[in-house]
Amino acid sequence: MNLNILFEDKEFLIVEKPVGMESQSARSFEPDMVSEVKRHIHTLSPKAGEPYVGVIHRLDKPVGGVMVYAKTKEAADSLSKQVSAHKMEKIYYAVVCGKPVENFGTYVDYLWKDGKNNSSKIVDKGIKGAKLAELSFKVVDNAEFQGEVISLLEIRLKTGRHHQIRVQMAGHGNPLWGDQKYNPRFQQKGTRTNVALYASSLTFTHPITGKKMPFSIKPNGEIFEQFSFLKQV
């Protein structure tokens, strides 16, 4: 495959993860982003041994968007610290079924991950293993698609939990379009759909120069094309 690289220097590279690809090393024989990035680095500068690729953050397999991968351990350490300190800004676009009651807001919940079923759910604060999950959202456009009202949301993650956006939006009454795990409408057998979620923007501080590094890319796909807002972005 041809990687869509938005930026690259000696420390890291910014790449668009395609929908349907694992963002870290996959256990199967399917291609994954880490393997593709390693192949790219090796092609540019063939050296003995395997190239270093640091995974800084993750995207669910059915979600596409902007990602950063470190090329040195020093850069990985710096970027990981920015994630932990909530200094790496991530903005997502999501298409949800219906319209949220408010045009903007913040959801604060506790999520519990079910490793056996690779799913998460909202639980009470005191549940063992429950982790705080917080995001803020803003409705930026509405449309009608296949006889149903859908809304385009801009979402900013404050925490990075397993399936966080998908679980929280479903839990608050507006599940993501195409989400076969958390949206009952798309859970019929034999249905194949993509989750209408896209990591559109990533901003952080360069690990060496300290310069602010903003990167963004417009979401693509039929469901996102229903919104005039994205044609103006």
PDB file of C-alpha atoms in Angstrom:
ATOM      1  CA  MET A   1       0.000   0.000   0.000  1.00  0.00           C
ATOM      2  CA  ASN A   2       1.018   3.637  -0.443  1.00  0.00           C
ATOM      3  CA  LEU A   3       1.138   5.526   2.834  1.00  0.00           C
ATOM      4  CA  ASN A   4      -0.400   9.003   2.785  1.00  0.00           C
ATOM      5  CA  ILE A   5       2.362  10.844   4.654  1.00  0.00           C
ATOM      6  CA  LEU A   6       1.488  14.405   5.676  1.00  0.00           C
ATOM      7  CA  PHE A   7       4.862  15.235   7.247  1.00  0.00           C
ATOM      8  CA  GLU A   8       8.126  13.528   8.108  1.00  0.00           C
ATOM      9  CA  ASP A   9      11.448  14.454   9.677  1.00  0.00           C
ATOM     10  CA  LYS A  10      14.135  12.599  11.657  1.00  0.00           C
ATOM     11  CA  GLU A  11      12.015  12.406  14.792  1.00  0.00           C
ATOM     12  CA  PHE A  12       8.538  11.350  13.669  1.00  0.00           C
ATOM     13  CA  LEU A  13       6.128  11.077  10.791  1.00  0.00           C
ATOM     14  CA  ILE A  14       2.457  12.068  10.413  1.00  0.00           C
ATOM     15  CA  VAL A  15       0.360   9.660   8.389  1.00  0.00           C
ATOM     16  CA  GLU A  16      -3.267   9.025   7.527  1.00  0.00           C
ATOM     17  CA  LYS A  17      -4.455   5.672   8.874  1.00  0.00           C
ATOM     18  CA  PRO A  18      -6.912   4.079   6.450  1.00  0.00           C
ATOM     19  CA  VAL A  19     -10.232   2.713   7.667  1.00  0.00           C
ATOM     20  CA  GLY A  20     -10.001  -1.025   8.377  1.00  0.00           C
ATOM     21  CA  MET A  21      -6.321  -1.176   9.325  1.00  0.00           C
ATOM     22  CA  GLU A  22      -4.857  -1.820  12.777  1.00  0.00           C
ATOM     23  CA  SER A  23      -2.975   1.195  14.174  1.00  0.00           C
ATOM     24  CA  GLN A  24      -0.448  -1.015  15.985  1.00  0.00           C
ATOM     25  CA  SER A  25       1.192  -4.338  15.190  1.00  0.00           C
ATOM     26  CA  ALA A  26      -1.444  -6.905  14.228  1.00  0.00           C
ATOM     27  CA  ARG A  27      -1.294 -10.559  15.230  1.00  0.00           C
ATOM     28  CA  SER A  28      -2.882 -11.621  11.972  1.00  0.00           C
ATOM     29  CA  PHE A  29      -1.376 -11.657   8.473  1.00  0.00           C
ATOM     30  CA  GLU A  30      -3.314  -8.502   7.540  1.00  0.00           C
ATOM     31  CA  PRO A  31      -1.295  -5.308   6.991  1.00  0.00           C
ATOM     32  CA  ASP A  32      -0.984  -2.932   9.940  1.00  0.00           C
ATOM     33  CA  MET A  33       0.282   0.632  10.300  1.00  0.00           C
ATOM     34  CA  VAL A  34       3.442  -0.192  12.271  1.00  0.00           C
ATOM     35  CA  SER A  35       4.589  -2.696   9.649  1.00  0.00           C
ATOM     36  CA  GLU A  36       3.845  -0.246   6.831  1.00  0.00           C
ATOM     37  CA  VAL A  37       5.696   2.602   8.566  1.00  0.00           C
ATOM     38  CA  LYS A  38       8.715   0.337   9.214  1.00  0.00           C
ATOM     39  CA  ARG A  39       8.726  -0.687   5.554  1.00  0.00           C
ATOM     40  CA  HIS A  40       8.609   2.982   4.499  1.00  0.00           C
ATOM     41  CA  ILE A  41      11.508   3.967   6.789  1.00  0.00           C
ATOM     42  CA  HIS A  42      13.594   1.000   5.666  1.00  0.00           C
ATOM     43  CA  THR A  43      12.997   1.889   2.003  1.00  0.00           C
ATOM     44  CA  LEU A  44      14.156   5.480   2.590  1.00  0.00           C
ATOM     45  CA  SER A  45      17.269   4.530   4.531  1.00  0.00           C
ATOM     46  CA  PRO A  46      18.154   0.828   4.450  1.00  0.00           C
ATOM     47  CA  LYS A  47      20.114  -0.051   7.588  1.00  0.00           C
ATOM     48  CA  ALA A  48      20.982  -3.218   9.403  1.00  0.00           C
ATOM     49  CA  GLY A  49      18.251  -4.197  11.817  1.00  0.00           C
ATOM     50  CA  GLU A  50      14.618  -3.245  12.061  1.00  0.00           C
ATOM     51  CA  PRO A  51      13.662   0.466  12.091  1.00  0.00           C
ATOM     52  CA  TYR A  52      12.345   1.861  15.376  1.00  0.00           C
ATOM     53  CA  VAL A  53       8.666   2.878  15.314  1.00  0.00           C
ATOM     54  CA  GLY A  54       7.098   4.227  18.496  1.00  0.00           C
ATOM     55  CA  VAL A  55       3.307   3.934  18.840  1.00  0.00           C
ATOM     56  CA  ILE A  56       2.129   7.108  20.587  1.00  0.00           C
ATOM     57  CA  HIS A  57      -1.648   6.739  20.384  1.00  0.00           C
ATOM     58  CA  ARG A  58      -4.184   4.416  18.794  1.00  0.00           C
ATOM     59  CA  LEU A  59      -7.233   4.467  16.572  1.00  0.00           C
ATOM     60  CA  ASP A  60      -9.825   1.706  16.412  1.00  0.00           C
ATOM     61  CA  LYS A  61      -9.509  -0.531  13.360  1.00  0.00           C
ATOM     62  CA  PRO A  62     -12.731   0.780  11.687  1.00  0.00           C
ATOM     63  CA  VAL A  63     -11.680   4.430  12.242  1.00  0.00           C
ATOM     64  CA  GLY A  64      -9.444   6.430   9.902  1.00  0.00           C
ATOM     65  CA  GLY A  65      -7.498   9.609  10.464  1.00  0.00           C
ATOM     66  CA  VAL A  66      -4.319  11.453  11.393  1.00  0.00           C
ATOM     67  CA  MET A  67      -1.698   9.641  13.473  1.00  0.00           C
ATOM     68  CA  VAL A  68       1.862  10.323  14.633  1.00  0.00           C
ATOM     69  CA  TYR A  69       4.550   7.640  14.901  1.00  0.00           C
ATOM     70  CA  ALA A  70       7.920   8.306  16.534  1.00  0.00           C
ATOM     71  CA  LYS A  71      11.129   7.350  14.729  1.00  0.00           C
ATOM     72  CA  THR A  72      13.369   7.653  17.804  1.00  0.00           C
ATOM     73  CA  LYS A  73      12.940   6.593  21.433  1.00  0.00           C
ATOM     74  CA  GLU A  74      13.572  10.169  22.563  1.00  0.00           C
ATOM     75  CA  ALA A  75      10.754  11.478  20.364  1.00  0.00           C
ATOM     76  CA  ALA A  76       8.477   8.662  21.553  1.00  0.00           C
ATOM     77  CA  ASP A  77       9.151   9.590  25.183  1.00  0.00           C
ATOM     78  CA  SER A  78       8.436  13.288  24.574  1.00  0.00           C
ATOM     79  CA  LEU A  79       5.262  12.656  22.576  1.00  0.00           C
ATOM     80  CA  SER A  80       3.977  10.066  25.066  1.00  0.00           C
ATOM     81  CA  LYS A  81       4.454  12.567  27.904  1.00  0.00           C
ATOM     82  CA  GLN A  82       2.393  15.108  25.947  1.00  0.00           C
ATOM     83  CA  VAL A  83      -0.400  12.540  25.633  1.00  0.00           C
ATOM     84  CA  SER A  84      -0.278  11.757  29.368  1.00  0.00           C
ATOM     85  CA  ALA A  85      -0.358  15.465  30.250  1.00  0.00           C
ATOM     86  CA  HIS A  86      -3.297  16.040  27.839  1.00  0.00           C
ATOM     87  CA  LYS A  87      -1.139  18.444  25.818  1.00  0.00           C
ATOM     88  CA  MET A  88      -1.660  16.621  22.520  1.00  0.00           C
ATOM     89  CA  GLU A  89      -4.870  18.005  21.042  1.00  0.00           C
ATOM     90  CA  LYS A  90      -7.014  15.558  19.070  1.00  0.00           C
ATOM     91  CA  ILE A  91     -10.143  16.604  17.182  1.00  0.00           C
ATOM     92  CA  TYR A  92     -12.546  14.077  15.674  1.00  0.00           C
ATOM     93  CA  TYR A  93     -15.550  14.351  13.390  1.00  0.00           C
ATOM     94  CA  ALA A  94     -18.356  11.910  14.125  1.00  0.00           C
ATOM     95  CA  VAL A  95     -21.725  11.328  12.458  1.00  0.00           C
ATOM     96  CA  VAL A  96     -24.388  10.333  14.970  1.00  0.00           C
ATOM     97  CA  CYS A  97     -27.980   9.202  14.566  1.00  0.00           C
ATOM     98  CA  GLY A  98     -30.483  11.862  15.596  1.00  0.00           C
ATOM     99  CA  LYS A  99     -29.668  15.218  17.201  1.00  0.00           C
ATOM    100  CA  PRO A 100     -28.151  15.692  20.647  1.00  0.00           C
ATOM    101  CA  VAL A 101     -30.417  17.607  23.040  1.00  0.00           C
ATOM    102  CA  GLU A 102     -27.780  20.341  23.383  1.00  0.00           C
ATOM    103  CA  ASN A 103     -25.696  21.822  20.569  1.00  0.00           C
ATOM    104  CA  PHE A 104     -22.562  21.517  22.680  1.00  0.00           C
ATOM    105  CA  GLY A 105     -21.572  19.942  25.944  1.00  0.00           C
ATOM    106  CA  THR A 106     -19.279  17.681  27.916  1.00  0.00           C
ATOM    107  CA  TYR A 107     -19.817  14.046  28.814  1.00  0.00           C
ATOM    108  CA  VAL A 108     -18.103  12.656  31.902  1.00  0.00           C
ATOM    109  CA  ASP A 109     -18.587   8.931  32.507  1.00  0.00           C
ATOM    110  CA  TYR A 110     -16.810   5.882  33.866  1.00  0.00           C
ATOM    111  CA  LEU A 111     -16.041   3.151  31.349  1.00  0.00           C
ATOM    112  CA  TRP A 112     -15.324  -0.500  31.994  1.00  0.00           C
ATOM    113  CA  LYS A 113     -13.561  -2.558  29.341  1.00  0.00           C
ATOM    114  CA  ASP A 114     -14.734  -6.101  28.638  1.00  0.00           C
ATOM    115  CA  GLY A 115     -11.600  -7.730  27.232  1.00  0.00           C
ATOM    116  CA  LYS A 116     -13.375 -10.959  26.294  1.00  0.00           C
ATOM    117  CA  ASN A 117     -15.807  -9.214  23.958  1.00  0.00           C
ATOM    118  CA  ASN A 118     -13.520  -6.307  22.967  1.00  0.00           C
ATOM    119  CA  SER A 119     -16.136  -3.792  24.093  1.00  0.00           C
ATOM    120  CA  SER A 120     -16.625  -1.150  26.767  1.00  0.00           C
ATOM    121  CA  LYS A 121     -19.645   0.138  28.642  1.00  0.00           C
ATOM    122  CA  ILE A 122     -20.626   2.989  30.946  1.00  0.00           C
ATOM    123  CA  VAL A 123     -20.683   1.892  34.594  1.00  0.00           C
ATOM    124  CA  ASP A 124     -20.924   3.432  38.063  1.00  0.00           C
ATOM    125  CA  LYS A 125     -17.856   5.162  39.467  1.00  0.00           C
ATOM    126  CA  GLY A 126     -17.117   2.547  42.126  1.00  0.00           C
ATOM    127  CA  ILE A 127     -16.961  -0.464  39.804  1.00  0.00           C
ATOM    128  CA  LYS A 128     -13.596  -2.226  39.881  1.00  0.00           C
ATOM    129  CA  GLY A 129     -11.608  -1.409  36.752  1.00  0.00           C
ATOM    130  CA  ALA A 130     -13.804   1.559  35.787  1.00  0.00           C
ATOM    131  CA  LYS A 131     -11.877   4.491  34.288  1.00  0.00           C
ATOM    132  CA  LEU A 132     -12.865   8.139  33.991  1.00  0.00           C
ATOM    133  CA  ALA A 133     -13.808   9.136  30.421  1.00  0.00           C
ATOM    134  CA  GLU A 134     -14.361  12.737  29.380  1.00  0.00           C
ATOM    135  CA  LEU A 135     -15.034  14.380  26.028  1.00  0.00           C
ATOM    136  CA  SER A 136     -16.546  17.615  24.772  1.00  0.00           C
ATOM    137  CA  PHE A 137     -18.676  17.891  21.643  1.00  0.00           C
ATOM    138  CA  LYS A 138     -20.141  20.534  19.367  1.00  0.00           C
ATOM    139  CA  VAL A 139     -22.851  19.988  16.744  1.00  0.00           C
ATOM    140  CA  VAL A 140     -21.572  21.623  13.549  1.00  0.00           C
ATOM    141  CA  ASP A 141     -24.176  20.453  10.994  1.00  0.00           C
ATOM    142  CA  ASN A 142     -27.330  18.397  10.481  1.00  0.00           C
ATOM    143  CA  ALA A 143     -28.595  16.477   7.454  1.00  0.00           C
ATOM    144  CA  GLU A 144     -31.060  13.807   6.412  1.00  0.00           C
ATOM    145  CA  PHE A 145     -29.820  10.494   5.058  1.00  0.00           C
ATOM    146  CA  GLN A 146     -31.849   7.414   4.159  1.00  0.00           C
ATOM    147  CA  GLY A 147     -34.888   8.978   5.806  1.00  0.00           C
ATOM    148  CA  GLU A 148     -33.118   9.630   9.085  1.00  0.00           C
ATOM    149  CA  VAL A 149     -31.828  12.802  10.750  1.00  0.00           C
ATOM    150  CA  ILE A 150     -28.063  12.663  11.295  1.00  0.00           C
ATOM    151  CA  SER A 151     -25.721  15.142  12.974  1.00  0.00           C
ATOM    152  CA  LEU A 152     -22.069  15.985  12.392  1.00  0.00           C
ATOM    153  CA  LEU A 153     -20.193  16.507  15.643  1.00  0.00           C
ATOM    154  CA  GLU A 154     -16.772  17.938  16.365  1.00  0.00           C
ATOM    155  CA  ILE A 155     -15.393  16.015  19.333  1.00  0.00           C
ATOM    156  CA  ARG A 156     -12.392  16.738  21.524  1.00  0.00           C
ATOM    157  CA  LEU A 157     -11.120  13.934  23.724  1.00  0.00           C
ATOM    158  CA  LYS A 158      -9.935  14.776  27.238  1.00  0.00           C
ATOM    159  CA  THR A 159      -9.108  11.115  27.950  1.00  0.00           C
ATOM    160  CA  GLY A 160      -8.280   8.219  25.649  1.00  0.00           C
ATOM    161  CA  ARG A 161     -10.323   5.193  26.670  1.00  0.00           C
ATOM    162  CA  HIS A 162     -11.145   2.036  24.724  1.00  0.00           C
ATOM    163  CA  HIS A 163     -13.902   2.827  22.169  1.00  0.00           C
ATOM    164  CA  GLN A 164     -14.551   5.997  24.179  1.00  0.00           C
ATOM    165  CA  ILE A 165     -16.367   8.188  21.641  1.00  0.00           C
ATOM    166  CA  ARG A 166     -18.455   5.294  20.365  1.00  0.00           C
ATOM    167  CA  VAL A 167     -19.494   4.161  23.853  1.00  0.00           C
ATOM    168  CA  GLN A 168     -20.211   7.613  25.281  1.00  0.00           C
ATOM    169  CA  MET A 169     -22.233   8.840  22.305  1.00  0.00           C
ATOM    170  CA  ALA A 170     -24.300   5.628  22.296  1.00  0.00           C
ATOM    171  CA  GLY A 171     -24.753   5.832  26.063  1.00  0.00           C
ATOM    172  CA  HIS A 172     -26.092   9.380  25.783  1.00  0.00           C
ATOM    173  CA  GLY A 173     -28.629   8.489  23.097  1.00  0.00           C
ATOM    174  CA  ASN A 174     -26.816   9.323  19.856  1.00  0.00           C
ATOM    175  CA  PRO A 175     -24.908   6.260  18.615  1.00  0.00           C
ATOM    176  CA  LEU A 176     -22.496   6.618  15.723  1.00  0.00           C
ATOM    177  CA  TRP A 177     -23.711   5.889  12.220  1.00  0.00           C
ATOM    178  CA  GLY A 178     -22.448   2.526  10.986  1.00  0.00           C
ATOM    179  CA  ASP A 179     -21.285   1.298  14.405  1.00  0.00           C
ATOM    180  CA  GLN A 180     -22.064  -2.423  14.450  1.00  0.00           C
ATOM    181  CA  LYS A 181     -20.871  -2.817  18.043  1.00  0.00           C
ATOM    182  CA  TYR A 182     -22.797  -0.027  19.798  1.00  0.00           C
ATOM    183  CA  ASN A 183     -25.605   0.994  17.425  1.00  0.00           C
ATOM    184  CA  PRO A 184     -28.498  -1.558  17.321  1.00  0.00           C
ATOM    185  CA  ARG A 185     -29.556  -0.308  13.886  1.00  0.00           C
ATOM    186  CA  PHE A 186     -26.383  -1.723  12.327  1.00  0.00           C
ATOM    187  CA  GLN A 187     -26.167  -4.997  14.210  1.00  0.00           C
ATOM    188  CA  GLN A 188     -28.000  -7.188  11.684  1.00  0.00           C
ATOM    189  CA  LYS A 189     -25.945 -10.157  10.515  1.00  0.00           C
ATOM    190  CA  GLY A 190     -24.301  -9.776   7.147  1.00  0.00           C
ATOM    191  CA  THR A 191     -24.209  -5.969   7.324  1.00  0.00           C
ATOM    192  CA  ARG A 192     -20.814  -4.396   6.615  1.00  0.00           C
ATOM    193  CA  THR A 193     -20.448  -0.730   7.456  1.00  0.00           C
ATOM    194  CA  ASN A 194     -17.733   1.678   8.541  1.00  0.00           C
ATOM    195  CA  VAL A 195     -17.982   3.600  11.782  1.00  0.00           C
ATOM    196  CA  ALA A 196     -18.611   7.271  10.947  1.00  0.00           C
ATOM    197  CA  LEU A 197     -15.726   8.543  13.052  1.00  0.00           C
ATOM    198  CA  TYR A 198     -12.594  10.264  11.777  1.00  0.00           C
ATOM    199  CA  ALA A 199      -9.538  11.631  13.564  1.00  0.00           C
ATOM    200  CA  SER A 200      -9.277  14.850  11.594  1.00  0.00           C
ATOM    201  CA  SER A 201      -6.810  16.958  13.542  1.00  0.00           C
ATOM    202  CA  LEU A 202      -3.710  16.474  15.688  1.00  0.00           C
ATOM    203  CA  THR A 203      -1.659  19.227  17.338  1.00  0.00           C
ATOM    204  CA  PHE A 204       1.404  18.812  19.552  1.00  0.00           C
ATOM    205  CA  THR A 205       4.799  20.328  20.336  1.00  0.00           C
ATOM    206  CA  HIS A 206       7.820  19.210  18.327  1.00  0.00           C
ATOM    207  CA  PRO A 207       9.959  17.051  20.661  1.00  0.00           C
ATOM    208  CA  ILE A 208      13.204  18.787  19.625  1.00  0.00           C
ATOM    209  CA  THR A 209      12.404  22.315  18.450  1.00  0.00           C
ATOM    210  CA  GLY A 210       9.434  22.999  20.740  1.00  0.00           C
ATOM    211  CA  LYS A 211       7.494  24.345  17.767  1.00  0.00           C
ATOM    212  CA  LYS A 212       3.726  23.871  17.648  1.00  0.00           C
ATOM    213  CA  MET A 213       2.862  21.255  15.023  1.00  0.00           C
ATOM    214  CA  PRO A 214      -0.751  21.259  13.755  1.00  0.00           C
ATOM    215  CA  PHE A 215      -1.946  18.665  11.211  1.00  0.00           C
ATOM    216  CA  SER A 216      -5.403  18.094   9.792  1.00  0.00           C
ATOM    217  CA  ILE A 217      -7.153  16.181   7.045  1.00  0.00           C
ATOM    218  CA  LYS A 218     -10.759  16.192   5.891  1.00  0.00           C
ATOM    219  CA  PRO A 219     -12.827  13.044   6.503  1.00  0.00           C
ATOM    220  CA  ASN A 220     -13.990  11.163   3.430  1.00  0.00           C
ATOM    221  CA  GLY A 221     -16.762   8.674   2.726  1.00  0.00           C
ATOM    222  CA  GLU A 222     -20.397   8.811   1.653  1.00  0.00           C
ATOM    223  CA  ILE A 223     -21.810   9.629   5.073  1.00  0.00           C
ATOM    224  CA  PHE A 224     -19.471  12.622   5.589  1.00  0.00           C
ATOM    225  CA  GLU A 225     -20.339  13.911   2.100  1.00  0.00           C
ATOM    226  CA  GLN A 226     -23.902  14.625   3.290  1.00  0.00           C
ATOM    227  CA  PHE A 227     -22.759  17.689   5.222  1.00  0.00           C
ATOM    228  CA  SER A 228     -22.213  21.067   3.597  1.00  0.00           C
ATOM    229  CA  PHE A 229     -20.057  22.107   6.579  1.00  0.00           C
ATOM    230  CA  LEU A 230     -17.204  19.827   5.507  1.00  0.00           C
ATOM    231  CA  LYS A 231     -17.234  21.223   1.964  1.00  0.00           C
ATOM    232  CA  GLN A 232     -16.349  24.623   3.447  1.00  0.00           C
ATOM    233  CA  VAL A 233     -13.591  23.385   5.791  1.00  0.00           C
TER     234      VAL A 233
END
